[in-house]
Short mmCIF file of C-alpha atoms and ligand atoms in Angstrom, two decimals:
data_model
loop_
_atom_site.label_atom_id
_atom_site.label_comp_id
_atom_site.label_asym_id
_atom_site.label_seq_id
_atom_site.Cartn_x
_atom_site.Cartn_y
_atom_site.Cartn_z
CA MET A 275 23.20 -42.80 -4.87
CA ILE A 276 24.57 -40.48 -2.21
CA TYR A 277 22.42 -37.43 -1.81
CA LEU A 278 24.24 -34.20 -0.95
CA ASP A 279 21.69 -31.73 -2.30
CA SER A 280 19.48 -31.17 0.73
CA ASN A 281 19.24 -27.42 0.16
CA ALA A 282 17.33 -28.25 -3.05
CA THR A 283 14.93 -30.59 -1.31
CA THR A 284 14.90 -33.36 1.30
CA GLN A 285 13.49 -36.82 1.58
CA VAL A 286 10.20 -37.16 3.48
CA HIS A 287 10.97 -38.52 6.95
CA PRO A 288 9.34 -41.93 7.59
CA ASP A 289 7.67 -40.59 10.77
CA VAL A 290 6.30 -37.69 8.74
CA LEU A 291 4.91 -40.10 6.16
CA ASP A 292 3.29 -42.15 8.95
CA ALA A 293 1.74 -39.03 10.44
CA MET A 294 0.28 -37.79 7.14
CA MET A 295 -0.89 -41.10 5.70
CA PRO A 296 -4.19 -41.34 7.64
CA TYR A 297 -5.19 -37.99 6.11
CA LEU A 298 -4.81 -39.44 2.62
CA THR A 299 -6.82 -42.54 3.51
CA ASP A 300 -9.42 -42.79 6.30
CA ASN A 301 -9.48 -39.16 7.42
CA TRP A 302 -10.23 -37.53 4.10
CA HIS A 303 -13.09 -35.34 5.26
CA ASN A 304 -13.28 -31.61 4.72
CA PRO A 305 -12.10 -29.99 7.96
CA SER A 306 -14.79 -27.30 7.59
CA SER A 307 -17.64 -29.81 7.67
CA GLY A 308 -19.80 -30.22 10.75
CA TYR A 309 -19.70 -33.93 11.62
CA ARG A 310 -17.37 -35.58 14.09
CA ALA A 311 -15.06 -37.12 11.47
CA ALA A 312 -14.40 -33.64 10.07
CA LYS A 313 -13.69 -32.25 13.53
CA ARG A 314 -10.91 -34.80 13.93
CA VAL A 315 -9.36 -33.50 10.73
CA ARG A 316 -9.69 -29.94 12.03
CA GLU A 317 -7.91 -30.95 15.23
CA ALA A 318 -5.00 -32.37 13.24
CA ILE A 319 -4.67 -29.05 11.41
CA ASP A 320 -4.77 -27.17 14.71
CA LEU A 321 -2.04 -29.40 16.14
CA ALA A 322 0.14 -28.73 13.08
CA HIS A 323 -0.16 -24.98 13.65
CA GLU A 324 1.04 -25.50 17.21
CA GLN A 325 3.96 -27.68 16.11
CA VAL A 326 5.14 -25.20 13.47
CA ALA A 327 4.70 -22.32 15.93
CA ALA A 328 6.75 -24.14 18.57
CA LEU A 329 9.70 -24.51 16.18
CA ILE A 330 10.07 -20.71 15.99
CA ASN A 331 8.61 -19.85 19.42
CA ALA A 332 5.50 -18.25 17.93
CA SER A 333 1.87 -18.92 18.83
CA ALA A 334 -0.41 -21.11 16.72
CA GLU A 335 -2.59 -18.17 15.57
CA GLU A 336 0.46 -16.50 14.06
CA ILE A 337 0.98 -19.38 11.59
CA VAL A 338 -0.76 -19.40 8.18
CA MET A 339 -0.36 -22.57 6.15
CA THR A 340 0.41 -22.01 2.46
CA GLY A 341 1.07 -24.01 -0.70
CA CYS A 342 4.86 -23.57 -0.73
CA GLY A 343 7.69 -21.31 0.37
CA THR A 344 7.39 -19.27 -2.80
CA GLU A 345 3.76 -18.52 -1.98
CA SER A 346 4.69 -17.45 1.56
CA ASN A 347 7.28 -15.04 0.18
CA ASN A 348 4.98 -13.67 -2.53
CA ALA A 349 2.02 -13.27 -0.15
CA ALA A 350 4.06 -11.28 2.36
CA LEU A 351 5.57 -9.03 -0.31
CA ALA A 352 2.22 -8.54 -2.06
CA PHE A 353 0.55 -7.43 1.16
CA LEU A 354 3.36 -5.10 2.20
CA ALA A 355 3.58 -3.53 -1.25
CA ASN A 356 -0.16 -2.96 -1.33
CA GLN A 357 -0.19 -1.41 2.09
CA HIS A 358 2.56 1.07 1.35
CA ARG A 359 1.72 2.51 -2.04
CA ASP A 360 2.70 5.99 -0.85
CA THR A 361 6.26 5.24 0.28
CA ASN A 362 7.36 2.93 -2.45
CA LYS A 363 10.91 1.79 -1.73
CA ILE A 364 11.64 -1.89 -1.11
CA VAL A 365 14.86 -2.87 0.67
CA THR A 366 16.12 -6.37 0.05
CA SER A 367 19.52 -8.03 -0.40
CA ALA A 368 21.54 -8.93 -3.47
CA ILE A 369 21.56 -12.61 -2.49
CA GLU A 370 17.87 -13.43 -2.16
CA HIS A 371 16.23 -16.48 -3.69
CA SER A 372 14.40 -15.95 -6.99
CA ALA A 373 11.12 -16.32 -5.05
CA ILE A 374 11.89 -12.86 -3.63
CA LEU A 375 13.91 -11.28 -6.45
CA ARG A 376 11.44 -12.03 -9.25
CA TYR A 377 8.47 -10.83 -7.19
CA VAL A 378 10.29 -7.62 -6.35
CA ASP A 379 11.07 -7.18 -10.07
CA ALA A 380 7.35 -7.45 -10.77
CA LEU A 381 6.53 -4.87 -8.08
CA VAL A 382 9.03 -2.51 -9.65
CA ASP A 383 7.65 -3.10 -13.15
CA SER A 384 3.94 -2.99 -12.44
CA ASN A 385 3.49 -1.03 -9.21
CA GLY A 386 6.11 1.61 -9.91
CA MET A 387 8.07 0.75 -6.77
CA THR A 388 11.80 1.19 -6.42
CA VAL A 389 14.20 -1.33 -4.95
CA GLU A 390 17.56 -1.26 -3.24
CA HIS A 391 19.50 -4.54 -3.26
CA VAL A 392 21.88 -4.26 -0.32
CA GLY A 393 25.20 -5.98 -0.90
CA VAL A 394 27.11 -8.51 1.17
CA ASP A 395 30.73 -8.87 2.27
CA THR A 396 33.08 -11.51 0.86
CA GLY A 397 31.78 -13.90 3.52
CA GLY A 398 28.30 -13.53 2.06
CA ARG A 399 26.84 -11.55 4.98
CA LEU A 400 24.66 -8.49 4.65
CA ASP A 401 26.51 -5.15 4.76
CA LEU A 402 24.76 -3.66 7.80
CA ASP A 403 26.01 -0.10 7.21
CA ALA A 404 24.69 -0.05 3.66
CA TYR A 405 21.50 -1.67 4.93
CA GLN A 406 20.98 0.97 7.58
CA ALA A 407 21.46 3.72 4.99
CA ALA A 408 19.01 1.99 2.64
CA LEU A 409 16.29 1.96 5.31
CA ASN A 410 15.95 5.71 4.93
CA GLY A 411 12.56 6.26 3.27
CA ALA A 412 11.86 2.55 2.84
CA ALA A 413 8.35 1.09 2.92
CA MET A 414 9.26 -2.54 3.53
CA VAL A 415 12.20 -4.88 4.01
CA SER A 416 12.82 -8.48 2.99
CA ILE A 417 16.12 -10.08 4.00
CA MET A 418 16.70 -13.84 3.97
CA TRP A 419 17.68 -15.63 7.21
CA ALA A 420 20.12 -18.09 5.59
CA ASN A 421 21.28 -18.28 2.01
CA ASN A 422 20.40 -21.34 -0.06
CA GLU A 423 23.69 -21.48 -1.98
CA THR A 424 26.21 -20.84 0.78
CA GLY A 425 24.25 -21.59 3.95
CA VAL A 426 25.51 -18.28 5.34
CA ILE A 427 23.32 -17.01 8.18
CA GLN A 428 22.49 -13.32 7.92
CA PRO A 429 22.56 -10.80 10.79
CA ILE A 430 18.78 -10.97 11.15
CA ASP A 431 18.71 -9.87 14.80
CA GLU A 432 20.44 -6.62 13.90
CA ALA A 433 18.65 -6.09 10.58
CA SER A 434 15.17 -6.66 12.01
CA ALA A 435 15.89 -4.52 15.08
CA LEU A 436 17.00 -1.62 12.86
CA ALA A 437 13.82 -1.92 10.77
CA ARG A 438 11.70 -2.08 13.91
CA LYS A 439 13.36 1.06 15.24
CA ALA A 440 12.62 2.83 11.96
CA GLY A 441 9.01 1.59 11.99
CA ILE A 442 9.42 -0.41 8.77
CA PRO A 443 7.78 -3.85 8.43
CA PHE A 444 10.33 -6.67 8.11
CA HIS A 445 9.88 -9.95 6.21
CA THR A 446 12.44 -12.74 6.20
CA ASP A 447 12.70 -15.69 3.83
CA ALA A 448 13.76 -18.18 6.51
CA ILE A 449 13.24 -21.22 4.29
CA GLN A 450 16.89 -22.36 4.55
CA ALA A 451 17.05 -21.60 8.26
CA VAL A 452 13.89 -23.12 9.72
CA GLY A 453 14.64 -26.49 11.26
CA LYS A 454 18.38 -26.01 10.69
CA THR A 455 19.24 -23.25 13.12
CA PRO A 456 17.40 -21.99 16.23
CA ILE A 457 14.79 -19.31 15.49
CA ASP A 458 12.96 -17.44 18.22
CA VAL A 459 10.56 -14.74 17.05
CA GLN A 460 10.23 -13.52 20.65
CA GLN A 461 13.92 -12.57 20.52
CA THR A 462 14.19 -11.48 16.88
CA PRO A 463 11.73 -8.75 15.87
CA VAL A 464 10.72 -10.04 12.43
CA ASP A 465 7.12 -9.33 11.40
CA PHE A 466 6.73 -11.93 8.64
CA LEU A 467 8.72 -15.15 8.18
CA SER A 468 8.49 -17.72 5.37
CA ILE A 469 8.76 -21.49 5.85
CA SER A 470 8.82 -24.36 3.34
CA GLY A 471 8.19 -27.98 4.31
CA HIS A 472 10.27 -29.82 1.74
CA LYS A 473 13.52 -28.28 2.97
CA PHE A 474 13.15 -30.14 6.28
CA HIS A 475 11.68 -33.56 5.55
CA ALA A 476 8.03 -32.70 4.89
CA PRO A 477 6.73 -33.16 1.34
CA LYS A 478 6.83 -30.57 -1.44
CA GLY A 479 3.82 -28.31 -1.82
CA VAL A 480 3.29 -27.11 1.73
CA GLY A 481 4.68 -24.05 3.47
CA ALA A 482 3.77 -21.54 6.12
CA LEU A 483 3.90 -17.83 6.74
CA TYR A 484 4.43 -16.50 10.26
CA ILE A 485 2.61 -13.20 10.77
CA ARG A 486 3.39 -11.46 14.05
CA SER A 487 0.32 -10.99 16.20
CA GLY A 488 -1.03 -7.46 15.77
CA MET A 489 0.33 -7.05 12.22
CA ARG A 490 -2.28 -6.30 9.62
CA PHE A 491 -2.46 -8.76 6.73
CA GLU A 492 -4.51 -9.09 3.59
CA PRO A 493 -4.53 -12.39 1.74
CA MET A 494 -3.61 -13.17 -1.85
CA LEU A 495 -6.19 -15.97 -1.99
CA ARG A 496 -9.75 -15.06 -0.99
CA GLY A 497 -12.66 -17.44 -0.76
CA GLY A 498 -13.87 -19.78 1.94
CA GLY A 499 -11.94 -18.03 4.71
CA GLN A 500 -9.70 -20.92 5.74
CA GLU A 501 -6.58 -20.21 7.84
CA GLY A 502 -8.42 -17.45 9.69
CA GLY A 503 -9.29 -15.76 6.40
CA ARG A 504 -5.61 -15.32 5.59
CA ARG A 505 -5.32 -18.10 2.99
CA SER A 506 -8.50 -19.46 1.50
CA GLY A 507 -8.74 -22.82 -0.21
CA THR A 508 -9.65 -26.22 1.24
CA GLU A 509 -6.66 -27.24 3.29
CA ASN A 510 -3.91 -29.59 2.07
CA VAL A 511 -4.58 -31.60 5.22
CA ALA A 512 -1.98 -34.33 4.76
CA GLY A 513 0.67 -31.78 3.79
CA ILE A 514 -0.15 -29.57 6.77
CA VAL A 515 -0.04 -32.53 9.17
CA ALA A 516 3.31 -33.49 7.63
CA LEU A 517 4.70 -29.99 8.07
CA GLY A 518 3.67 -30.06 11.72
CA LYS A 519 5.30 -33.43 12.32
CA ALA A 520 8.51 -32.41 10.55
CA ALA A 521 8.63 -29.23 12.65
CA GLU A 522 8.26 -31.30 15.80
CA LEU A 523 11.10 -33.63 14.75
CA MET A 524 13.41 -30.72 13.93
CA LYS A 525 12.65 -28.97 17.21
CA VAL A 526 13.74 -32.06 19.13
CA ARG A 527 17.04 -32.13 17.22
CA LEU A 528 17.70 -28.41 17.58
CA ASP A 529 16.95 -28.51 21.32
CA ASP A 530 19.03 -31.63 21.67
CA ASP A 531 22.36 -30.62 20.10
CA ASN A 532 21.64 -27.98 17.44
CA HIS A 533 22.48 -30.47 14.65
CA ALA A 534 26.02 -30.95 15.97
CA GLY A 535 26.12 -34.35 14.28
CA ILE A 536 25.49 -32.88 10.83
CA ALA A 537 27.98 -30.07 11.43
CA SER A 538 30.70 -32.53 12.39
CA LEU A 539 30.04 -34.69 9.29
CA ARG A 540 30.18 -31.57 7.12
CA ASP A 541 33.42 -30.48 8.78
CA HIS A 542 34.92 -33.95 8.36
CA MET A 543 34.02 -33.85 4.65
CA GLU A 544 35.58 -30.41 4.22
CA ASP A 545 38.71 -31.38 6.16
CA ARG A 546 39.24 -34.37 3.90
CA LEU A 547 38.58 -32.44 0.68
CA LEU A 548 40.94 -29.64 1.70
CA ALA A 549 43.64 -32.09 2.76
CA GLU A 550 43.42 -34.44 -0.20
CA ILE A 551 42.76 -32.17 -3.16
CA ARG A 552 44.92 -29.22 -4.10
CA GLY A 553 43.25 -25.94 -5.06
CA VAL A 554 40.07 -26.25 -3.00
CA ASN A 555 38.52 -23.12 -1.47
CA ARG A 556 35.70 -22.82 1.02
CA ASN A 557 33.34 -19.96 0.21
CA GLY A 558 31.30 -17.93 2.66
CA SER A 559 31.56 -17.23 6.35
CA LEU A 560 32.67 -20.30 8.28
CA GLU A 561 31.44 -18.82 11.52
CA HIS A 562 27.91 -17.97 10.44
CA ARG A 563 26.49 -20.84 8.43
CA THR A 564 23.94 -23.59 8.70
CA ALA A 565 25.24 -26.94 9.94
CA ASN A 566 24.53 -28.80 6.71
CA THR A 567 26.00 -26.68 3.92
CA SER A 568 29.42 -26.61 2.30
CA HIS A 569 30.24 -24.34 -0.62
CA LEU A 570 33.57 -25.15 -2.26
CA SER A 571 35.42 -24.21 -5.42
CA PHE A 572 37.83 -26.50 -7.22
CA ASP A 573 40.49 -24.65 -9.20
CA GLY A 574 40.62 -25.62 -12.84
CA CYS A 575 37.32 -27.54 -12.85
CA GLU A 576 34.04 -26.47 -14.39
CA ALA A 577 31.22 -27.34 -12.01
CA ALA A 578 29.08 -28.46 -14.95
CA GLY A 579 31.63 -31.16 -15.76
CA LEU A 580 32.03 -32.14 -12.12
CA LEU A 581 28.29 -32.63 -11.77
CA ILE A 582 28.10 -34.98 -14.74
CA LEU A 583 30.99 -37.09 -13.44
CA LEU A 584 29.70 -37.10 -9.87
CA ASP A 585 26.28 -38.22 -11.01
CA GLU A 586 28.00 -41.08 -12.85
CA TYR A 587 30.00 -41.93 -9.70
CA GLY A 588 26.83 -41.94 -7.58
CA VAL A 589 26.89 -38.52 -5.91
CA GLN A 590 24.08 -35.99 -6.30
CA CYS A 591 24.91 -32.37 -5.54
CA SER A 592 24.55 -28.94 -7.09
CA ALA A 593 26.65 -26.30 -8.74
CA GLY A 594 26.27 -23.15 -6.62
CA SER A 595 22.48 -23.23 -6.71
CA ALA A 596 19.98 -25.75 -8.06
CA CYS A 597 18.24 -22.92 -9.86
CA MET A 598 21.40 -21.99 -11.73
CA THR A 599 22.38 -25.49 -12.81
CA GLY A 600 22.54 -25.59 -16.58
CA LYS A 601 23.03 -21.84 -16.90
CA GLN A 602 26.40 -20.50 -17.84
CA GLN A 603 26.56 -17.32 -15.76
CA PRO A 604 27.95 -17.38 -12.22
CA SER A 605 25.15 -17.03 -9.72
CA HIS A 606 24.10 -13.60 -8.42
CA VAL A 607 25.05 -14.76 -4.92
CA GLN A 608 28.65 -15.47 -5.82
CA THR A 609 28.89 -12.27 -7.85
CA ALA A 610 27.63 -10.32 -4.82
CA MET A 611 30.35 -11.98 -2.71
CA SER A 612 33.00 -10.76 -5.19
CA ILE A 613 33.93 -14.33 -6.08
CA SER A 614 35.56 -14.24 -9.52
CA PRO A 615 33.47 -15.67 -12.38
CA THR A 616 36.04 -18.43 -12.87
CA GLN A 617 35.97 -19.46 -9.24
CA ALA A 618 32.18 -19.18 -9.17
CA LYS A 619 31.85 -21.51 -12.14
CA SER A 620 34.09 -24.04 -10.45
CA SER A 621 32.06 -24.27 -7.27
CA LEU A 622 29.89 -27.01 -5.83
CA ARG A 623 27.28 -26.88 -3.13
CA LEU A 624 27.29 -29.97 -0.95
CA SER A 625 24.33 -29.97 1.44
CA LEU A 626 23.74 -32.69 4.00
CA SER A 627 20.67 -33.73 5.95
CA ILE A 628 19.79 -35.71 9.06
CA PHE A 629 20.01 -38.83 6.86
CA SER A 630 23.62 -38.25 5.80
CA THR A 631 26.14 -40.73 7.19
CA ARG A 632 29.90 -40.82 7.62
CA ALA A 633 30.08 -43.54 4.98
CA ASP A 634 28.14 -41.30 2.54
CA VAL A 635 30.48 -38.43 3.12
CA ASP A 636 33.62 -40.57 2.77
CA THR A 637 32.37 -42.13 -0.45
CA ALA A 638 31.49 -38.67 -1.76
CA VAL A 639 34.98 -37.37 -0.95
CA GLU A 640 36.52 -40.18 -2.97
CA ALA A 641 34.15 -39.57 -5.88
CA ILE A 642 34.92 -35.85 -5.85
CA GLN A 643 38.64 -36.59 -5.78
CA LYS A 644 38.27 -38.88 -8.78
CA ALA A 645 36.11 -36.39 -10.68
CA VAL A 646 38.48 -33.49 -10.00
CA SER A 647 41.55 -35.49 -11.13
CA LYS A 648 39.80 -36.59 -14.26
CA LEU A 649 38.67 -33.10 -15.21
CA ARG A 650 42.04 -31.58 -14.46
CA SER A 651 43.87 -34.15 -16.54
CA VAL A 652 41.44 -33.67 -19.43
CA GLN A 653 41.73 -29.92 -19.14
CA GLY A 654 45.53 -30.15 -19.02
CA ASN A 655 45.73 -28.75 -15.52
CA SER A 656 47.97 -31.45 -14.15
CA GLY A 657 49.78 -28.85 -12.04
CA VAL A 658 46.86 -28.66 -9.65
CA GLY A 659 46.04 -32.36 -9.38
CA PRO A 660 45.64 -34.37 -6.18
CA VAL A 661 48.67 -34.19 -3.93
CA GLN A 662 48.36 -37.10 -1.58
CA VAL A 663 46.46 -40.27 -0.83
CA TYR A 664 44.36 -39.98 2.28
CA THR A 665 44.45 -42.67 4.95
CA SER A 666 41.05 -42.86 6.57
CA ASP A 667 40.95 -43.04 10.36
C1 PLP B 11 13.55 -23.54 -1.65
C2 PLP B 11 13.55 -22.08 -1.35
C3 PLP B 11 12.46 -21.28 -1.69
C4 PLP B 11 11.26 -21.82 -2.42
O1 PLP B 11 10.46 -22.67 -1.62
P1 PLP B 11 9.40 -23.62 -2.35
O2 PLP B 11 8.67 -24.30 -1.23
O3 PLP B 11 10.20 -24.57 -3.18
O4 PLP B 11 8.53 -22.75 -3.15
C5 PLP B 11 12.52 -19.94 -1.36
N1 PLP B 11 13.57 -19.42 -0.72
C6 PLP B 11 14.63 -20.16 -0.38
C7 PLP B 11 15.78 -19.53 0.35
C8 PLP B 11 14.66 -21.51 -0.69
O5 PLP B 11 15.73 -22.24 -0.35
#
């Protein structure tokens, strides 16, 4: 099977597995215990904080390990909402992940807060003018760094600077950006930033929340005082070690060539699809997107049908968003981008990883071509079938 669904999750990197394995076997002690074996476990946790911090140019004390990206998002929003009961307006975007949108819904329902969902342009980028207007009277902001469906990178430098100027705390769901695009919290004035391990080759079930030094924070989970009292619960040691190792691996790649290899594979795939299949559209800003993501619509093809055929032909990918697969409505992200419902329902998200190869991408292109032709012939759309046979170079 060829895996092109890396925005849904990624495979654990073999080096990450090697790094975490000792903490599932010999080094199983509770890091809070007093004997030497436990201190070694504590040191591994400390190192992981440094590795995660280094990936975003933070310091180790600013990193709180959590149970997943969703928890990081919820914990930041819960704290900010609690702290600002008096001014009760939340500013977020129309294209957030459900791990933000559903929590904000709950704050509106149960805490009596109000929310403004700032829109995006047709390229899927935040409307900064509308955002700036929305900041008026706001208590807190949460804007994602990169979108999970389109890979479009948001103007976080500008958005966070505007919030800072207005004295409003700023959270970003950076789960699709961390490890994929350079992040430097010394340059970008975000106060809280969410991370999830399984989107960059650590296992599922571990995440982190960056909390800028000097920001107040109150935890969701209280108990034994782990993570500096900011997230109690005996640590998921192996998961934390894995997150640290994955962060280290991604930092090397970002420093090295900013994932130029993945970007060029993605571009090669898009070039072939656009050249060989009629009626293909690329969605979202081409200039501002993560290296690994391609969001395409195929005229006259329902994504649901494409996915079934592609699975049969050995290619795993998603329709728009993994969370929306199986549902009939176009996703909220594509609606916000003013993509028509028909085009939205005919779109695929192809997301690569560091393990993707040229052979994978070429095989996927051929499978997509076959699936599109088949669907179009079944649906009687022969007028928009394939136009030429591609000669590979
Ligand atoms: C995957 C994802 C999440 C959820 O992270 P989990 O670790 O799976 O809870 C939140 N936001 C975005 C943008 C994501 O891509």
